[in-house]
JSON list of C-alpha atoms in Angstrom, two decimals:
[
{"chain": "N", "resi": 27, "resn": "MET", "atom": "CA", "xyz": [-0.04, -0.08, 0.16]},
{"chain": "N", "resi": 28, "resn": "PHE", "atom": "CA", "xyz": [2.74, 2.58, 1.01]},
{"chain": "N", "resi": 29, "resn": "SER", "atom": "CA", "xyz": [5.62, 0.97, -0.70]},
{"chain": "N", "resi": 30, "resn": "LEU", "atom": "CA", "xyz": [3.82, 0.06, -3.97]},
{"chain": "N", "resi": 31, "resn": "PRO", "atom": "CA", "xyz": [4.63, 2.40, -7.29]},
{"chain": "N", "resi": 32, "resn": "SER", "atom": "CA", "xyz": [1.17, 4.12, -8.41]},
{"chain": "N", "resi": 33, "resn": "VAL", "atom": "CA", "xyz": [-0.11, 3.45, -11.36]},
{"chain": "N", "resi": 34, "resn": "ALA", "atom": "CA", "xyz": [0.20, 6.22, -13.90]},
{"chain": "N", "resi": 35, "resn": "GLY", "atom": "CA", "xyz": [-2.75, 8.73, -13.77]},
{"chain": "N", "resi": 36, "resn": "GLU", "atom": "CA", "xyz": [-4.31, 7.25, -10.61]},
{"chain": "N", "resi": 37, "resn": "HIS", "atom": "CA", "xyz": [-4.04, 8.47, -7.01]},
{"chain": "N", "resi": 38, "resn": "PRO", "atom": "CA", "xyz": [-2.45, 6.28, -4.59]},
{"chain": "N", "resi": 39, "resn": "GLU", "atom": "CA", "xyz": [-4.55, 4.53, -1.97]},
{"chain": "N", "resi": 40, "resn": "GLY", "atom": "CA", "xyz": [-5.66, 6.52, 0.90]},
{"chain": "N", "resi": 41, "resn": "GLU", "atom": "CA", "xyz": [-4.22, 9.81, -1.00]},
{"chain": "N", "resi": 42, "resn": "VAL", "atom": "CA", "xyz": [-8.01, 11.12, -2.02]},
{"chain": "N", "resi": 43, "resn": "VAL", "atom": "CA", "xyz": [-11.25, 10.58, -0.76]},
{"chain": "N", "resi": 44, "resn": "GLU", "atom": "CA", "xyz": [-12.02, 8.45, -4.32]},
{"chain": "N", "resi": 45, "resn": "ASN", "atom": "CA", "xyz": [-9.38, 5.97, -3.26]},
{"chain": "N", "resi": 46, "resn": "PRO", "atom": "CA", "xyz": [-9.71, 5.19, 0.33]},
{"chain": "N", "resi": 47, "resn": "ILE", "atom": "CA", "xyz": [-7.59, 2.68, 2.12]},
{"chain": "N", "resi": 48, "resn": "VAL", "atom": "CA", "xyz": [-9.58, -0.24, 2.46]},
{"chain": "N", "resi": 49, "resn": "LEU", "atom": "CA", "xyz": [-9.02, -2.42, 5.67]},
{"chain": "N", "resi": 50, "resn": "GLU", "atom": "CA", "xyz": [-10.13, -6.27, 4.77]},
{"chain": "N", "resi": 51, "resn": "GLY", "atom": "CA", "xyz": [-11.94, -7.78, 7.96]},
{"chain": "N", "resi": 52, "resn": "VAL", "atom": "CA", "xyz": [-12.43, -4.28, 9.96]},
{"chain": "N", "resi": 53, "resn": "ASN", "atom": "CA", "xyz": [-16.19, -2.92, 9.87]},
{"chain": "N", "resi": 54, "resn": "ALA", "atom": "CA", "xyz": [-17.10, 0.75, 10.47]},
{"chain": "N", "resi": 55, "resn": "VAL", "atom": "CA", "xyz": [-18.12, 0.38, 14.01]},
{"chain": "N", "resi": 56, "resn": "ASP", "atom": "CA", "xyz": [-15.10, -1.54, 15.22]},
{"chain": "N", "resi": 57, "resn": "PHE", "atom": "CA", "xyz": [-12.86, 1.14, 13.53]},
{"chain": "N", "resi": 58, "resn": "ASP", "atom": "CA", "xyz": [-14.83, 4.03, 14.81]},
{"chain": "N", "resi": 59, "resn": "ARG", "atom": "CA", "xyz": [-14.35, 2.44, 18.12]},
{"chain": "N", "resi": 60, "resn": "PHE", "atom": "CA", "xyz": [-10.96, 2.28, 17.82]},
{"chain": "N", "resi": 61, "resn": "LEU", "atom": "CA", "xyz": [-10.16, 5.97, 17.03]},
{"chain": "N", "resi": 62, "resn": "SER", "atom": "CA", "xyz": [-12.28, 6.99, 19.44]},
{"chain": "N", "resi": 63, "resn": "ILE", "atom": "CA", "xyz": [-9.89, 5.64, 21.93]},
{"chain": "N", "resi": 64, "resn": "LEU", "atom": "CA", "xyz": [-6.66, 7.18, 19.82]},
{"chain": "N", "resi": 65, "resn": "TYR", "atom": "CA", "xyz": [-8.40, 10.55, 19.50]},
{"chain": "N", "resi": 66, "resn": "PRO", "atom": "CA", "xyz": [-10.64, 10.71, 22.28]},
{"chain": "N", "resi": 67, "resn": "LEU", "atom": "CA", "xyz": [-12.81, 14.24, 22.39]},
{"chain": "N", "resi": 68, "resn": "ASP", "atom": "CA", "xyz": [-12.74, 14.98, 26.10]},
{"chain": "N", "resi": 69, "resn": "PHE", "atom": "CA", "xyz": [-8.68, 14.52, 26.76]},
{"chain": "N", "resi": 70, "resn": "THR", "atom": "CA", "xyz": [-6.38, 16.83, 27.86]},
{"chain": "N", "resi": 71, "resn": "THR", "atom": "CA", "xyz": [-3.31, 17.38, 26.70]},
{"chain": "N", "resi": 72, "resn": "TRP", "atom": "CA", "xyz": [-1.17, 14.09, 27.19]},
{"chain": "N", "resi": 73, "resn": "GLU", "atom": "CA", "xyz": [-3.50, 12.42, 30.00]},
{"chain": "N", "resi": 74, "resn": "PHE", "atom": "CA", "xyz": [-5.63, 10.55, 28.31]},
{"chain": "N", "resi": 75, "resn": "ASN", "atom": "CA", "xyz": [-8.59, 10.52, 30.78]},
{"chain": "N", "resi": 76, "resn": "SER", "atom": "CA", "xyz": [-10.91, 8.98, 28.42]},
{"chain": "N", "resi": 77, "resn": "LEU", "atom": "CA", "xyz": [-8.66, 5.81, 27.96]},
{"chain": "N", "resi": 78, "resn": "ARG", "atom": "CA", "xyz": [-8.12, 5.86, 31.49]},
{"chain": "N", "resi": 79, "resn": "GLU", "atom": "CA", "xyz": [-12.23, 5.91, 32.13]},
{"chain": "N", "resi": 80, "resn": "LEU", "atom": "CA", "xyz": [-12.48, 3.12, 29.66]},
{"chain": "N", "resi": 81, "resn": "ALA", "atom": "CA", "xyz": [-10.32, 1.08, 31.28]},
{"chain": "N", "resi": 82, "resn": "MET", "atom": "CA", "xyz": [-11.91, 1.66, 34.52]},
{"chain": "N", "resi": 83, "resn": "GLN", "atom": "CA", "xyz": [-15.31, 0.63, 33.22]},
{"chain": "N", "resi": 84, "resn": "HIS", "atom": "CA", "xyz": [-13.94, -2.39, 31.67]},
{"chain": "N", "resi": 85, "resn": "LEU", "atom": "CA", "xyz": [-11.84, -3.57, 34.46]},
{"chain": "N", "resi": 86, "resn": "PHE", "atom": "CA", "xyz": [-14.55, -2.63, 37.21]},
{"chain": "N", "resi": 87, "resn": "VAL", "atom": "CA", "xyz": [-16.90, -5.83, 35.40]},
{"chain": "N", "resi": 88, "resn": "ILE", "atom": "CA", "xyz": [-14.06, -8.32, 35.55]},
{"chain": "N", "resi": 89, "resn": "THR", "atom": "CA", "xyz": [-12.41, -7.80, 38.88]},
{"chain": "N", "resi": 90, "resn": "SER", "atom": "CA", "xyz": [-13.00, -9.04, 42.59]},
{"chain": "N", "resi": 91, "resn": "ALA", "atom": "CA", "xyz": [-13.37, -6.43, 45.16]},
{"chain": "N", "resi": 92, "resn": "VAL", "atom": "CA", "xyz": [-10.07, -7.61, 46.60]},
{"chain": "N", "resi": 93, "resn": "GLU", "atom": "CA", "xyz": [-8.84, -6.63, 43.31]},
{"chain": "N", "resi": 94, "resn": "ARG", "atom": "CA", "xyz": [-10.41, -3.36, 43.01]},
{"chain": "N", "resi": 95, "resn": "ILE", "atom": "CA", "xyz": [-8.97, -2.26, 46.12]},
{"chain": "N", "resi": 96, "resn": "ALA", "atom": "CA", "xyz": [-5.14, -3.01, 45.30]},
{"chain": "N", "resi": 97, "resn": "LEU", "atom": "CA", "xyz": [-5.83, -1.66, 41.76]},
{"chain": "N", "resi": 98, "resn": "GLY", "atom": "CA", "xyz": [-7.63, 1.64, 43.52]},
{"chain": "N", "resi": 99, "resn": "ARG", "atom": "CA", "xyz": [-4.73, 1.94, 45.57]},
{"chain": "N", "resi": 100, "resn": "ARG", "atom": "CA", "xyz": [-2.16, 1.49, 42.73]},
{"chain": "N", "resi": 101, "resn": "TYR", "atom": "CA", "xyz": [-3.38, 3.76, 40.47]},
{"chain": "N", "resi": 102, "resn": "ASP", "atom": "CA", "xyz": [-5.51, 6.47, 42.50]},
{"chain": "N", "resi": 103, "resn": "ILE", "atom": "CA", "xyz": [-9.16, 5.51, 41.77]},
{"chain": "N", "resi": 104, "resn": "PRO", "atom": "CA", "xyz": [-10.39, 6.36, 45.31]},
{"chain": "N", "resi": 105, "resn": "GLY", "atom": "CA", "xyz": [-14.14, 6.04, 43.89]},
{"chain": "N", "resi": 106, "resn": "TRP", "atom": "CA", "xyz": [-13.89, 2.05, 44.10]},
{"chain": "N", "resi": 107, "resn": "LEU", "atom": "CA", "xyz": [-12.43, 1.96, 47.46]},
{"chain": "N", "resi": 108, "resn": "VAL", "atom": "CA", "xyz": [-14.92, 2.21, 49.88]},
{"chain": "N", "resi": 109, "resn": "PRO", "atom": "CA", "xyz": [-17.57, 0.34, 47.78]},
{"chain": "N", "resi": 110, "resn": "ALA", "atom": "CA", "xyz": [-14.79, -2.46, 47.40]},
{"chain": "N", "resi": 111, "resn": "TYR", "atom": "CA", "xyz": [-13.82, -2.49, 51.20]},
{"chain": "N", "resi": 112, "resn": "ALA", "atom": "CA", "xyz": [-17.75, -2.70, 52.34]},
{"chain": "N", "resi": 113, "resn": "GLU", "atom": "CA", "xyz": [-17.94, -5.68, 49.54]},
{"chain": "N", "resi": 114, "resn": "VAL", "atom": "CA", "xyz": [-15.32, -7.72, 51.21]},
{"chain": "N", "resi": 115, "resn": "CYS", "atom": "CA", "xyz": [-16.53, -6.93, 54.95]},
{"chain": "N", "resi": 116, "resn": "GLU", "atom": "CA", "xyz": [-20.02, -7.92, 54.19]},
{"chain": "N", "resi": 117, "resn": "ARG", "atom": "CA", "xyz": [-19.01, -11.30, 52.51]},
{"chain": "N", "resi": 118, "resn": "LYS", "atom": "CA", "xyz": [-19.40, -14.52, 54.33]},
{"chain": "N", "resi": 119, "resn": "GLU", "atom": "CA", "xyz": [-16.26, -16.03, 53.07]},
{"chain": "N", "resi": 120, "resn": "PRO", "atom": "CA", "xyz": [-12.94, -15.24, 54.66]},
{"chain": "N", "resi": 121, "resn": "LEU", "atom": "CA", "xyz": [-9.77, -13.66, 52.82]},
{"chain": "N", "resi": 122, "resn": "THR", "atom": "CA", "xyz": [-7.52, -15.89, 51.60]},
{"chain": "N", "resi": 123, "resn": "LEU", "atom": "CA", "xyz": [-3.79, -16.26, 51.62]},
{"chain": "N", "resi": 124, "resn": "ALA", "atom": "CA", "xyz": [-3.17, -14.64, 48.41]},
{"chain": "N", "resi": 125, "resn": "GLU", "atom": "CA", "xyz": [-5.84, -11.60, 49.12]},
{"chain": "N", "resi": 126, "resn": "GLY", "atom": "CA", "xyz": [-4.05, -11.08, 52.11]},
{"chain": "N", "resi": 127, "resn": "ARG", "atom": "CA", "xyz": [-0.27, -10.72, 50.49]},
{"chain": "N", "resi": 128, "resn": "LEU", "atom": "CA", "xyz": [-2.39, -8.67, 47.68]},
{"chain": "N", "resi": 129, "resn": "LEU", "atom": "CA", "xyz": [-3.64, -6.19, 50.02]},
{"chain": "N", "resi": 130, "resn": "GLY", "atom": "CA", "xyz": [-0.95, -6.40, 52.06]},
{"chain": "N", "resi": 131, "resn": "LEU", "atom": "CA", "xyz": [-1.19, -6.13, 55.94]},
{"chain": "N", "resi": 132, "resn": "GLU", "atom": "CA", "xyz": [-2.80, -2.90, 56.92]},
{"chain": "N", "resi": 133, "resn": "ASP", "atom": "CA", "xyz": [-5.63, -3.62, 54.69]},
{"chain": "N", "resi": 134, "resn": "THR", "atom": "CA", "xyz": [-5.80, -7.17, 55.69]},
{"chain": "N", "resi": 135, "resn": "VAL", "atom": "CA", "xyz": [-5.92, -6.41, 59.26]},
{"chain": "N", "resi": 136, "resn": "CYS", "atom": "CA", "xyz": [-8.71, -3.42, 58.85]},
{"chain": "N", "resi": 137, "resn": "ILE", "atom": "CA", "xyz": [-10.51, -5.67, 57.16]},
{"chain": "N", "resi": 138, "resn": "GLY", "atom": "CA", "xyz": [-10.55, -8.17, 59.90]},
{"chain": "N", "resi": 139, "resn": "GLN", "atom": "CA", "xyz": [-11.43, -4.91, 62.58]},
{"chain": "N", "resi": 140, "resn": "VAL", "atom": "CA", "xyz": [-14.52, -4.40, 60.49]},
{"chain": "N", "resi": 141, "resn": "ARG", "atom": "CA", "xyz": [-15.50, -8.02, 59.74]},
{"chain": "N", "resi": 142, "resn": "HIS", "atom": "CA", "xyz": [-15.12, -8.25, 63.47]},
{"chain": "N", "resi": 143, "resn": "THR", "atom": "CA", "xyz": [-17.18, -5.39, 64.60]},
{"chain": "N", "resi": 144, "resn": "ILE", "atom": "CA", "xyz": [-19.93, -6.52, 61.79]},
{"chain": "N", "resi": 145, "resn": "HIS", "atom": "CA", "xyz": [-20.63, -10.44, 63.78]},
{"chain": "N", "resi": 146, "resn": "TYR", "atom": "CA", "xyz": [-19.55, -9.64, 67.33]},
{"chain": "N", "resi": 147, "resn": "THR", "atom": "CA", "xyz": [-21.24, -6.08, 68.25]},
{"chain": "N", "resi": 148, "resn": "SER", "atom": "CA", "xyz": [-24.62, -6.92, 68.80]},
{"chain": "N", "resi": 149, "resn": "ASN", "atom": "CA", "xyz": [-25.75, -3.07, 68.79]},
{"chain": "N", "resi": 150, "resn": "LEU", "atom": "CA", "xyz": [-24.31, -2.59, 65.16]},
{"chain": "N", "resi": 151, "resn": "ASN", "atom": "CA", "xyz": [-27.04, -1.82, 62.77]},
{"chain": "N", "resi": 152, "resn": "ARG", "atom": "CA", "xyz": [-26.17, -4.57, 60.00]},
{"chain": "N", "resi": 153, "resn": "HIS", "atom": "CA", "xyz": [-27.31, -2.20, 57.01]},
{"chain": "N", "resi": 154, "resn": "HIS", "atom": "CA", "xyz": [-25.07, -1.56, 53.99]},
{"chain": "N", "resi": 155, "resn": "ASP", "atom": "CA", "xyz": [-25.45, 2.03, 54.93]},
{"chain": "N", "resi": 156, "resn": "SER", "atom": "CA", "xyz": [-23.92, 1.38, 58.39]},
{"chain": "N", "resi": 157, "resn": "ILE", "atom": "CA", "xyz": [-21.28, -0.73, 57.11]},
{"chain": "N", "resi": 158, "resn": "ILE", "atom": "CA", "xyz": [-20.26, 2.04, 54.80]},
{"chain": "N", "resi": 159, "resn": "ALA", "atom": "CA", "xyz": [-19.89, 4.08, 57.45]},
{"chain": "N", "resi": 160, "resn": "LEU", "atom": "CA", "xyz": [-17.92, 1.83, 59.57]},
{"chain": "N", "resi": 161, "resn": "VAL", "atom": "CA", "xyz": [-15.91, 1.10, 56.84]},
{"chain": "N", "resi": 162, "resn": "ARG", "atom": "CA", "xyz": [-14.93, 4.98, 56.44]},
{"chain": "N", "resi": 163, "resn": "ASP", "atom": "CA", "xyz": [-14.00, 5.25, 59.76]},
{"chain": "N", "resi": 164, "resn": "ILE", "atom": "CA", "xyz": [-11.76, 2.67, 59.72]},
{"chain": "N", "resi": 165, "resn": "PHE", "atom": "CA", "xyz": [-9.92, 3.35, 56.42]},
{"chain": "N", "resi": 166, "resn": "LEU", "atom": "CA", "xyz": [-10.40, 6.87, 55.93]},
{"chain": "N", "resi": 167, "resn": "PRO", "atom": "CA", "xyz": [-9.70, 8.26, 59.26]},
{"chain": "N", "resi": 168, "resn": "PRO", "atom": "CA", "xyz": [-9.85, 12.06, 59.62]}
]
């Protein structure tokens, strides 16, 4: 395409609208999605916020709460943390050794504190909003 010599009297492929570059096996919708990542309309110079948002949307769906905590901490995604901590604290299963290693000592101990409070404090309202408040108190102290 780019290195091939052009035929006399014809414009090379992609040089004019009348002779576009044809991408075999690629449909318009997929190509549009590809271009929206490369050339987002809402990015600020060099920050690529829309690409980050797209990655976050897809990662949120395929990750566990523990993985969202680890990713949220590593890549500064604070909106993931409290809901993910609450999800881990409310679940019936204990943390696995692998999850504890992924989270680190501090988070693992704090999750244990919240879980202990949920299960052994008789006056605690176990409604989700109360657990969110407890998570905020333990993980986001003033």
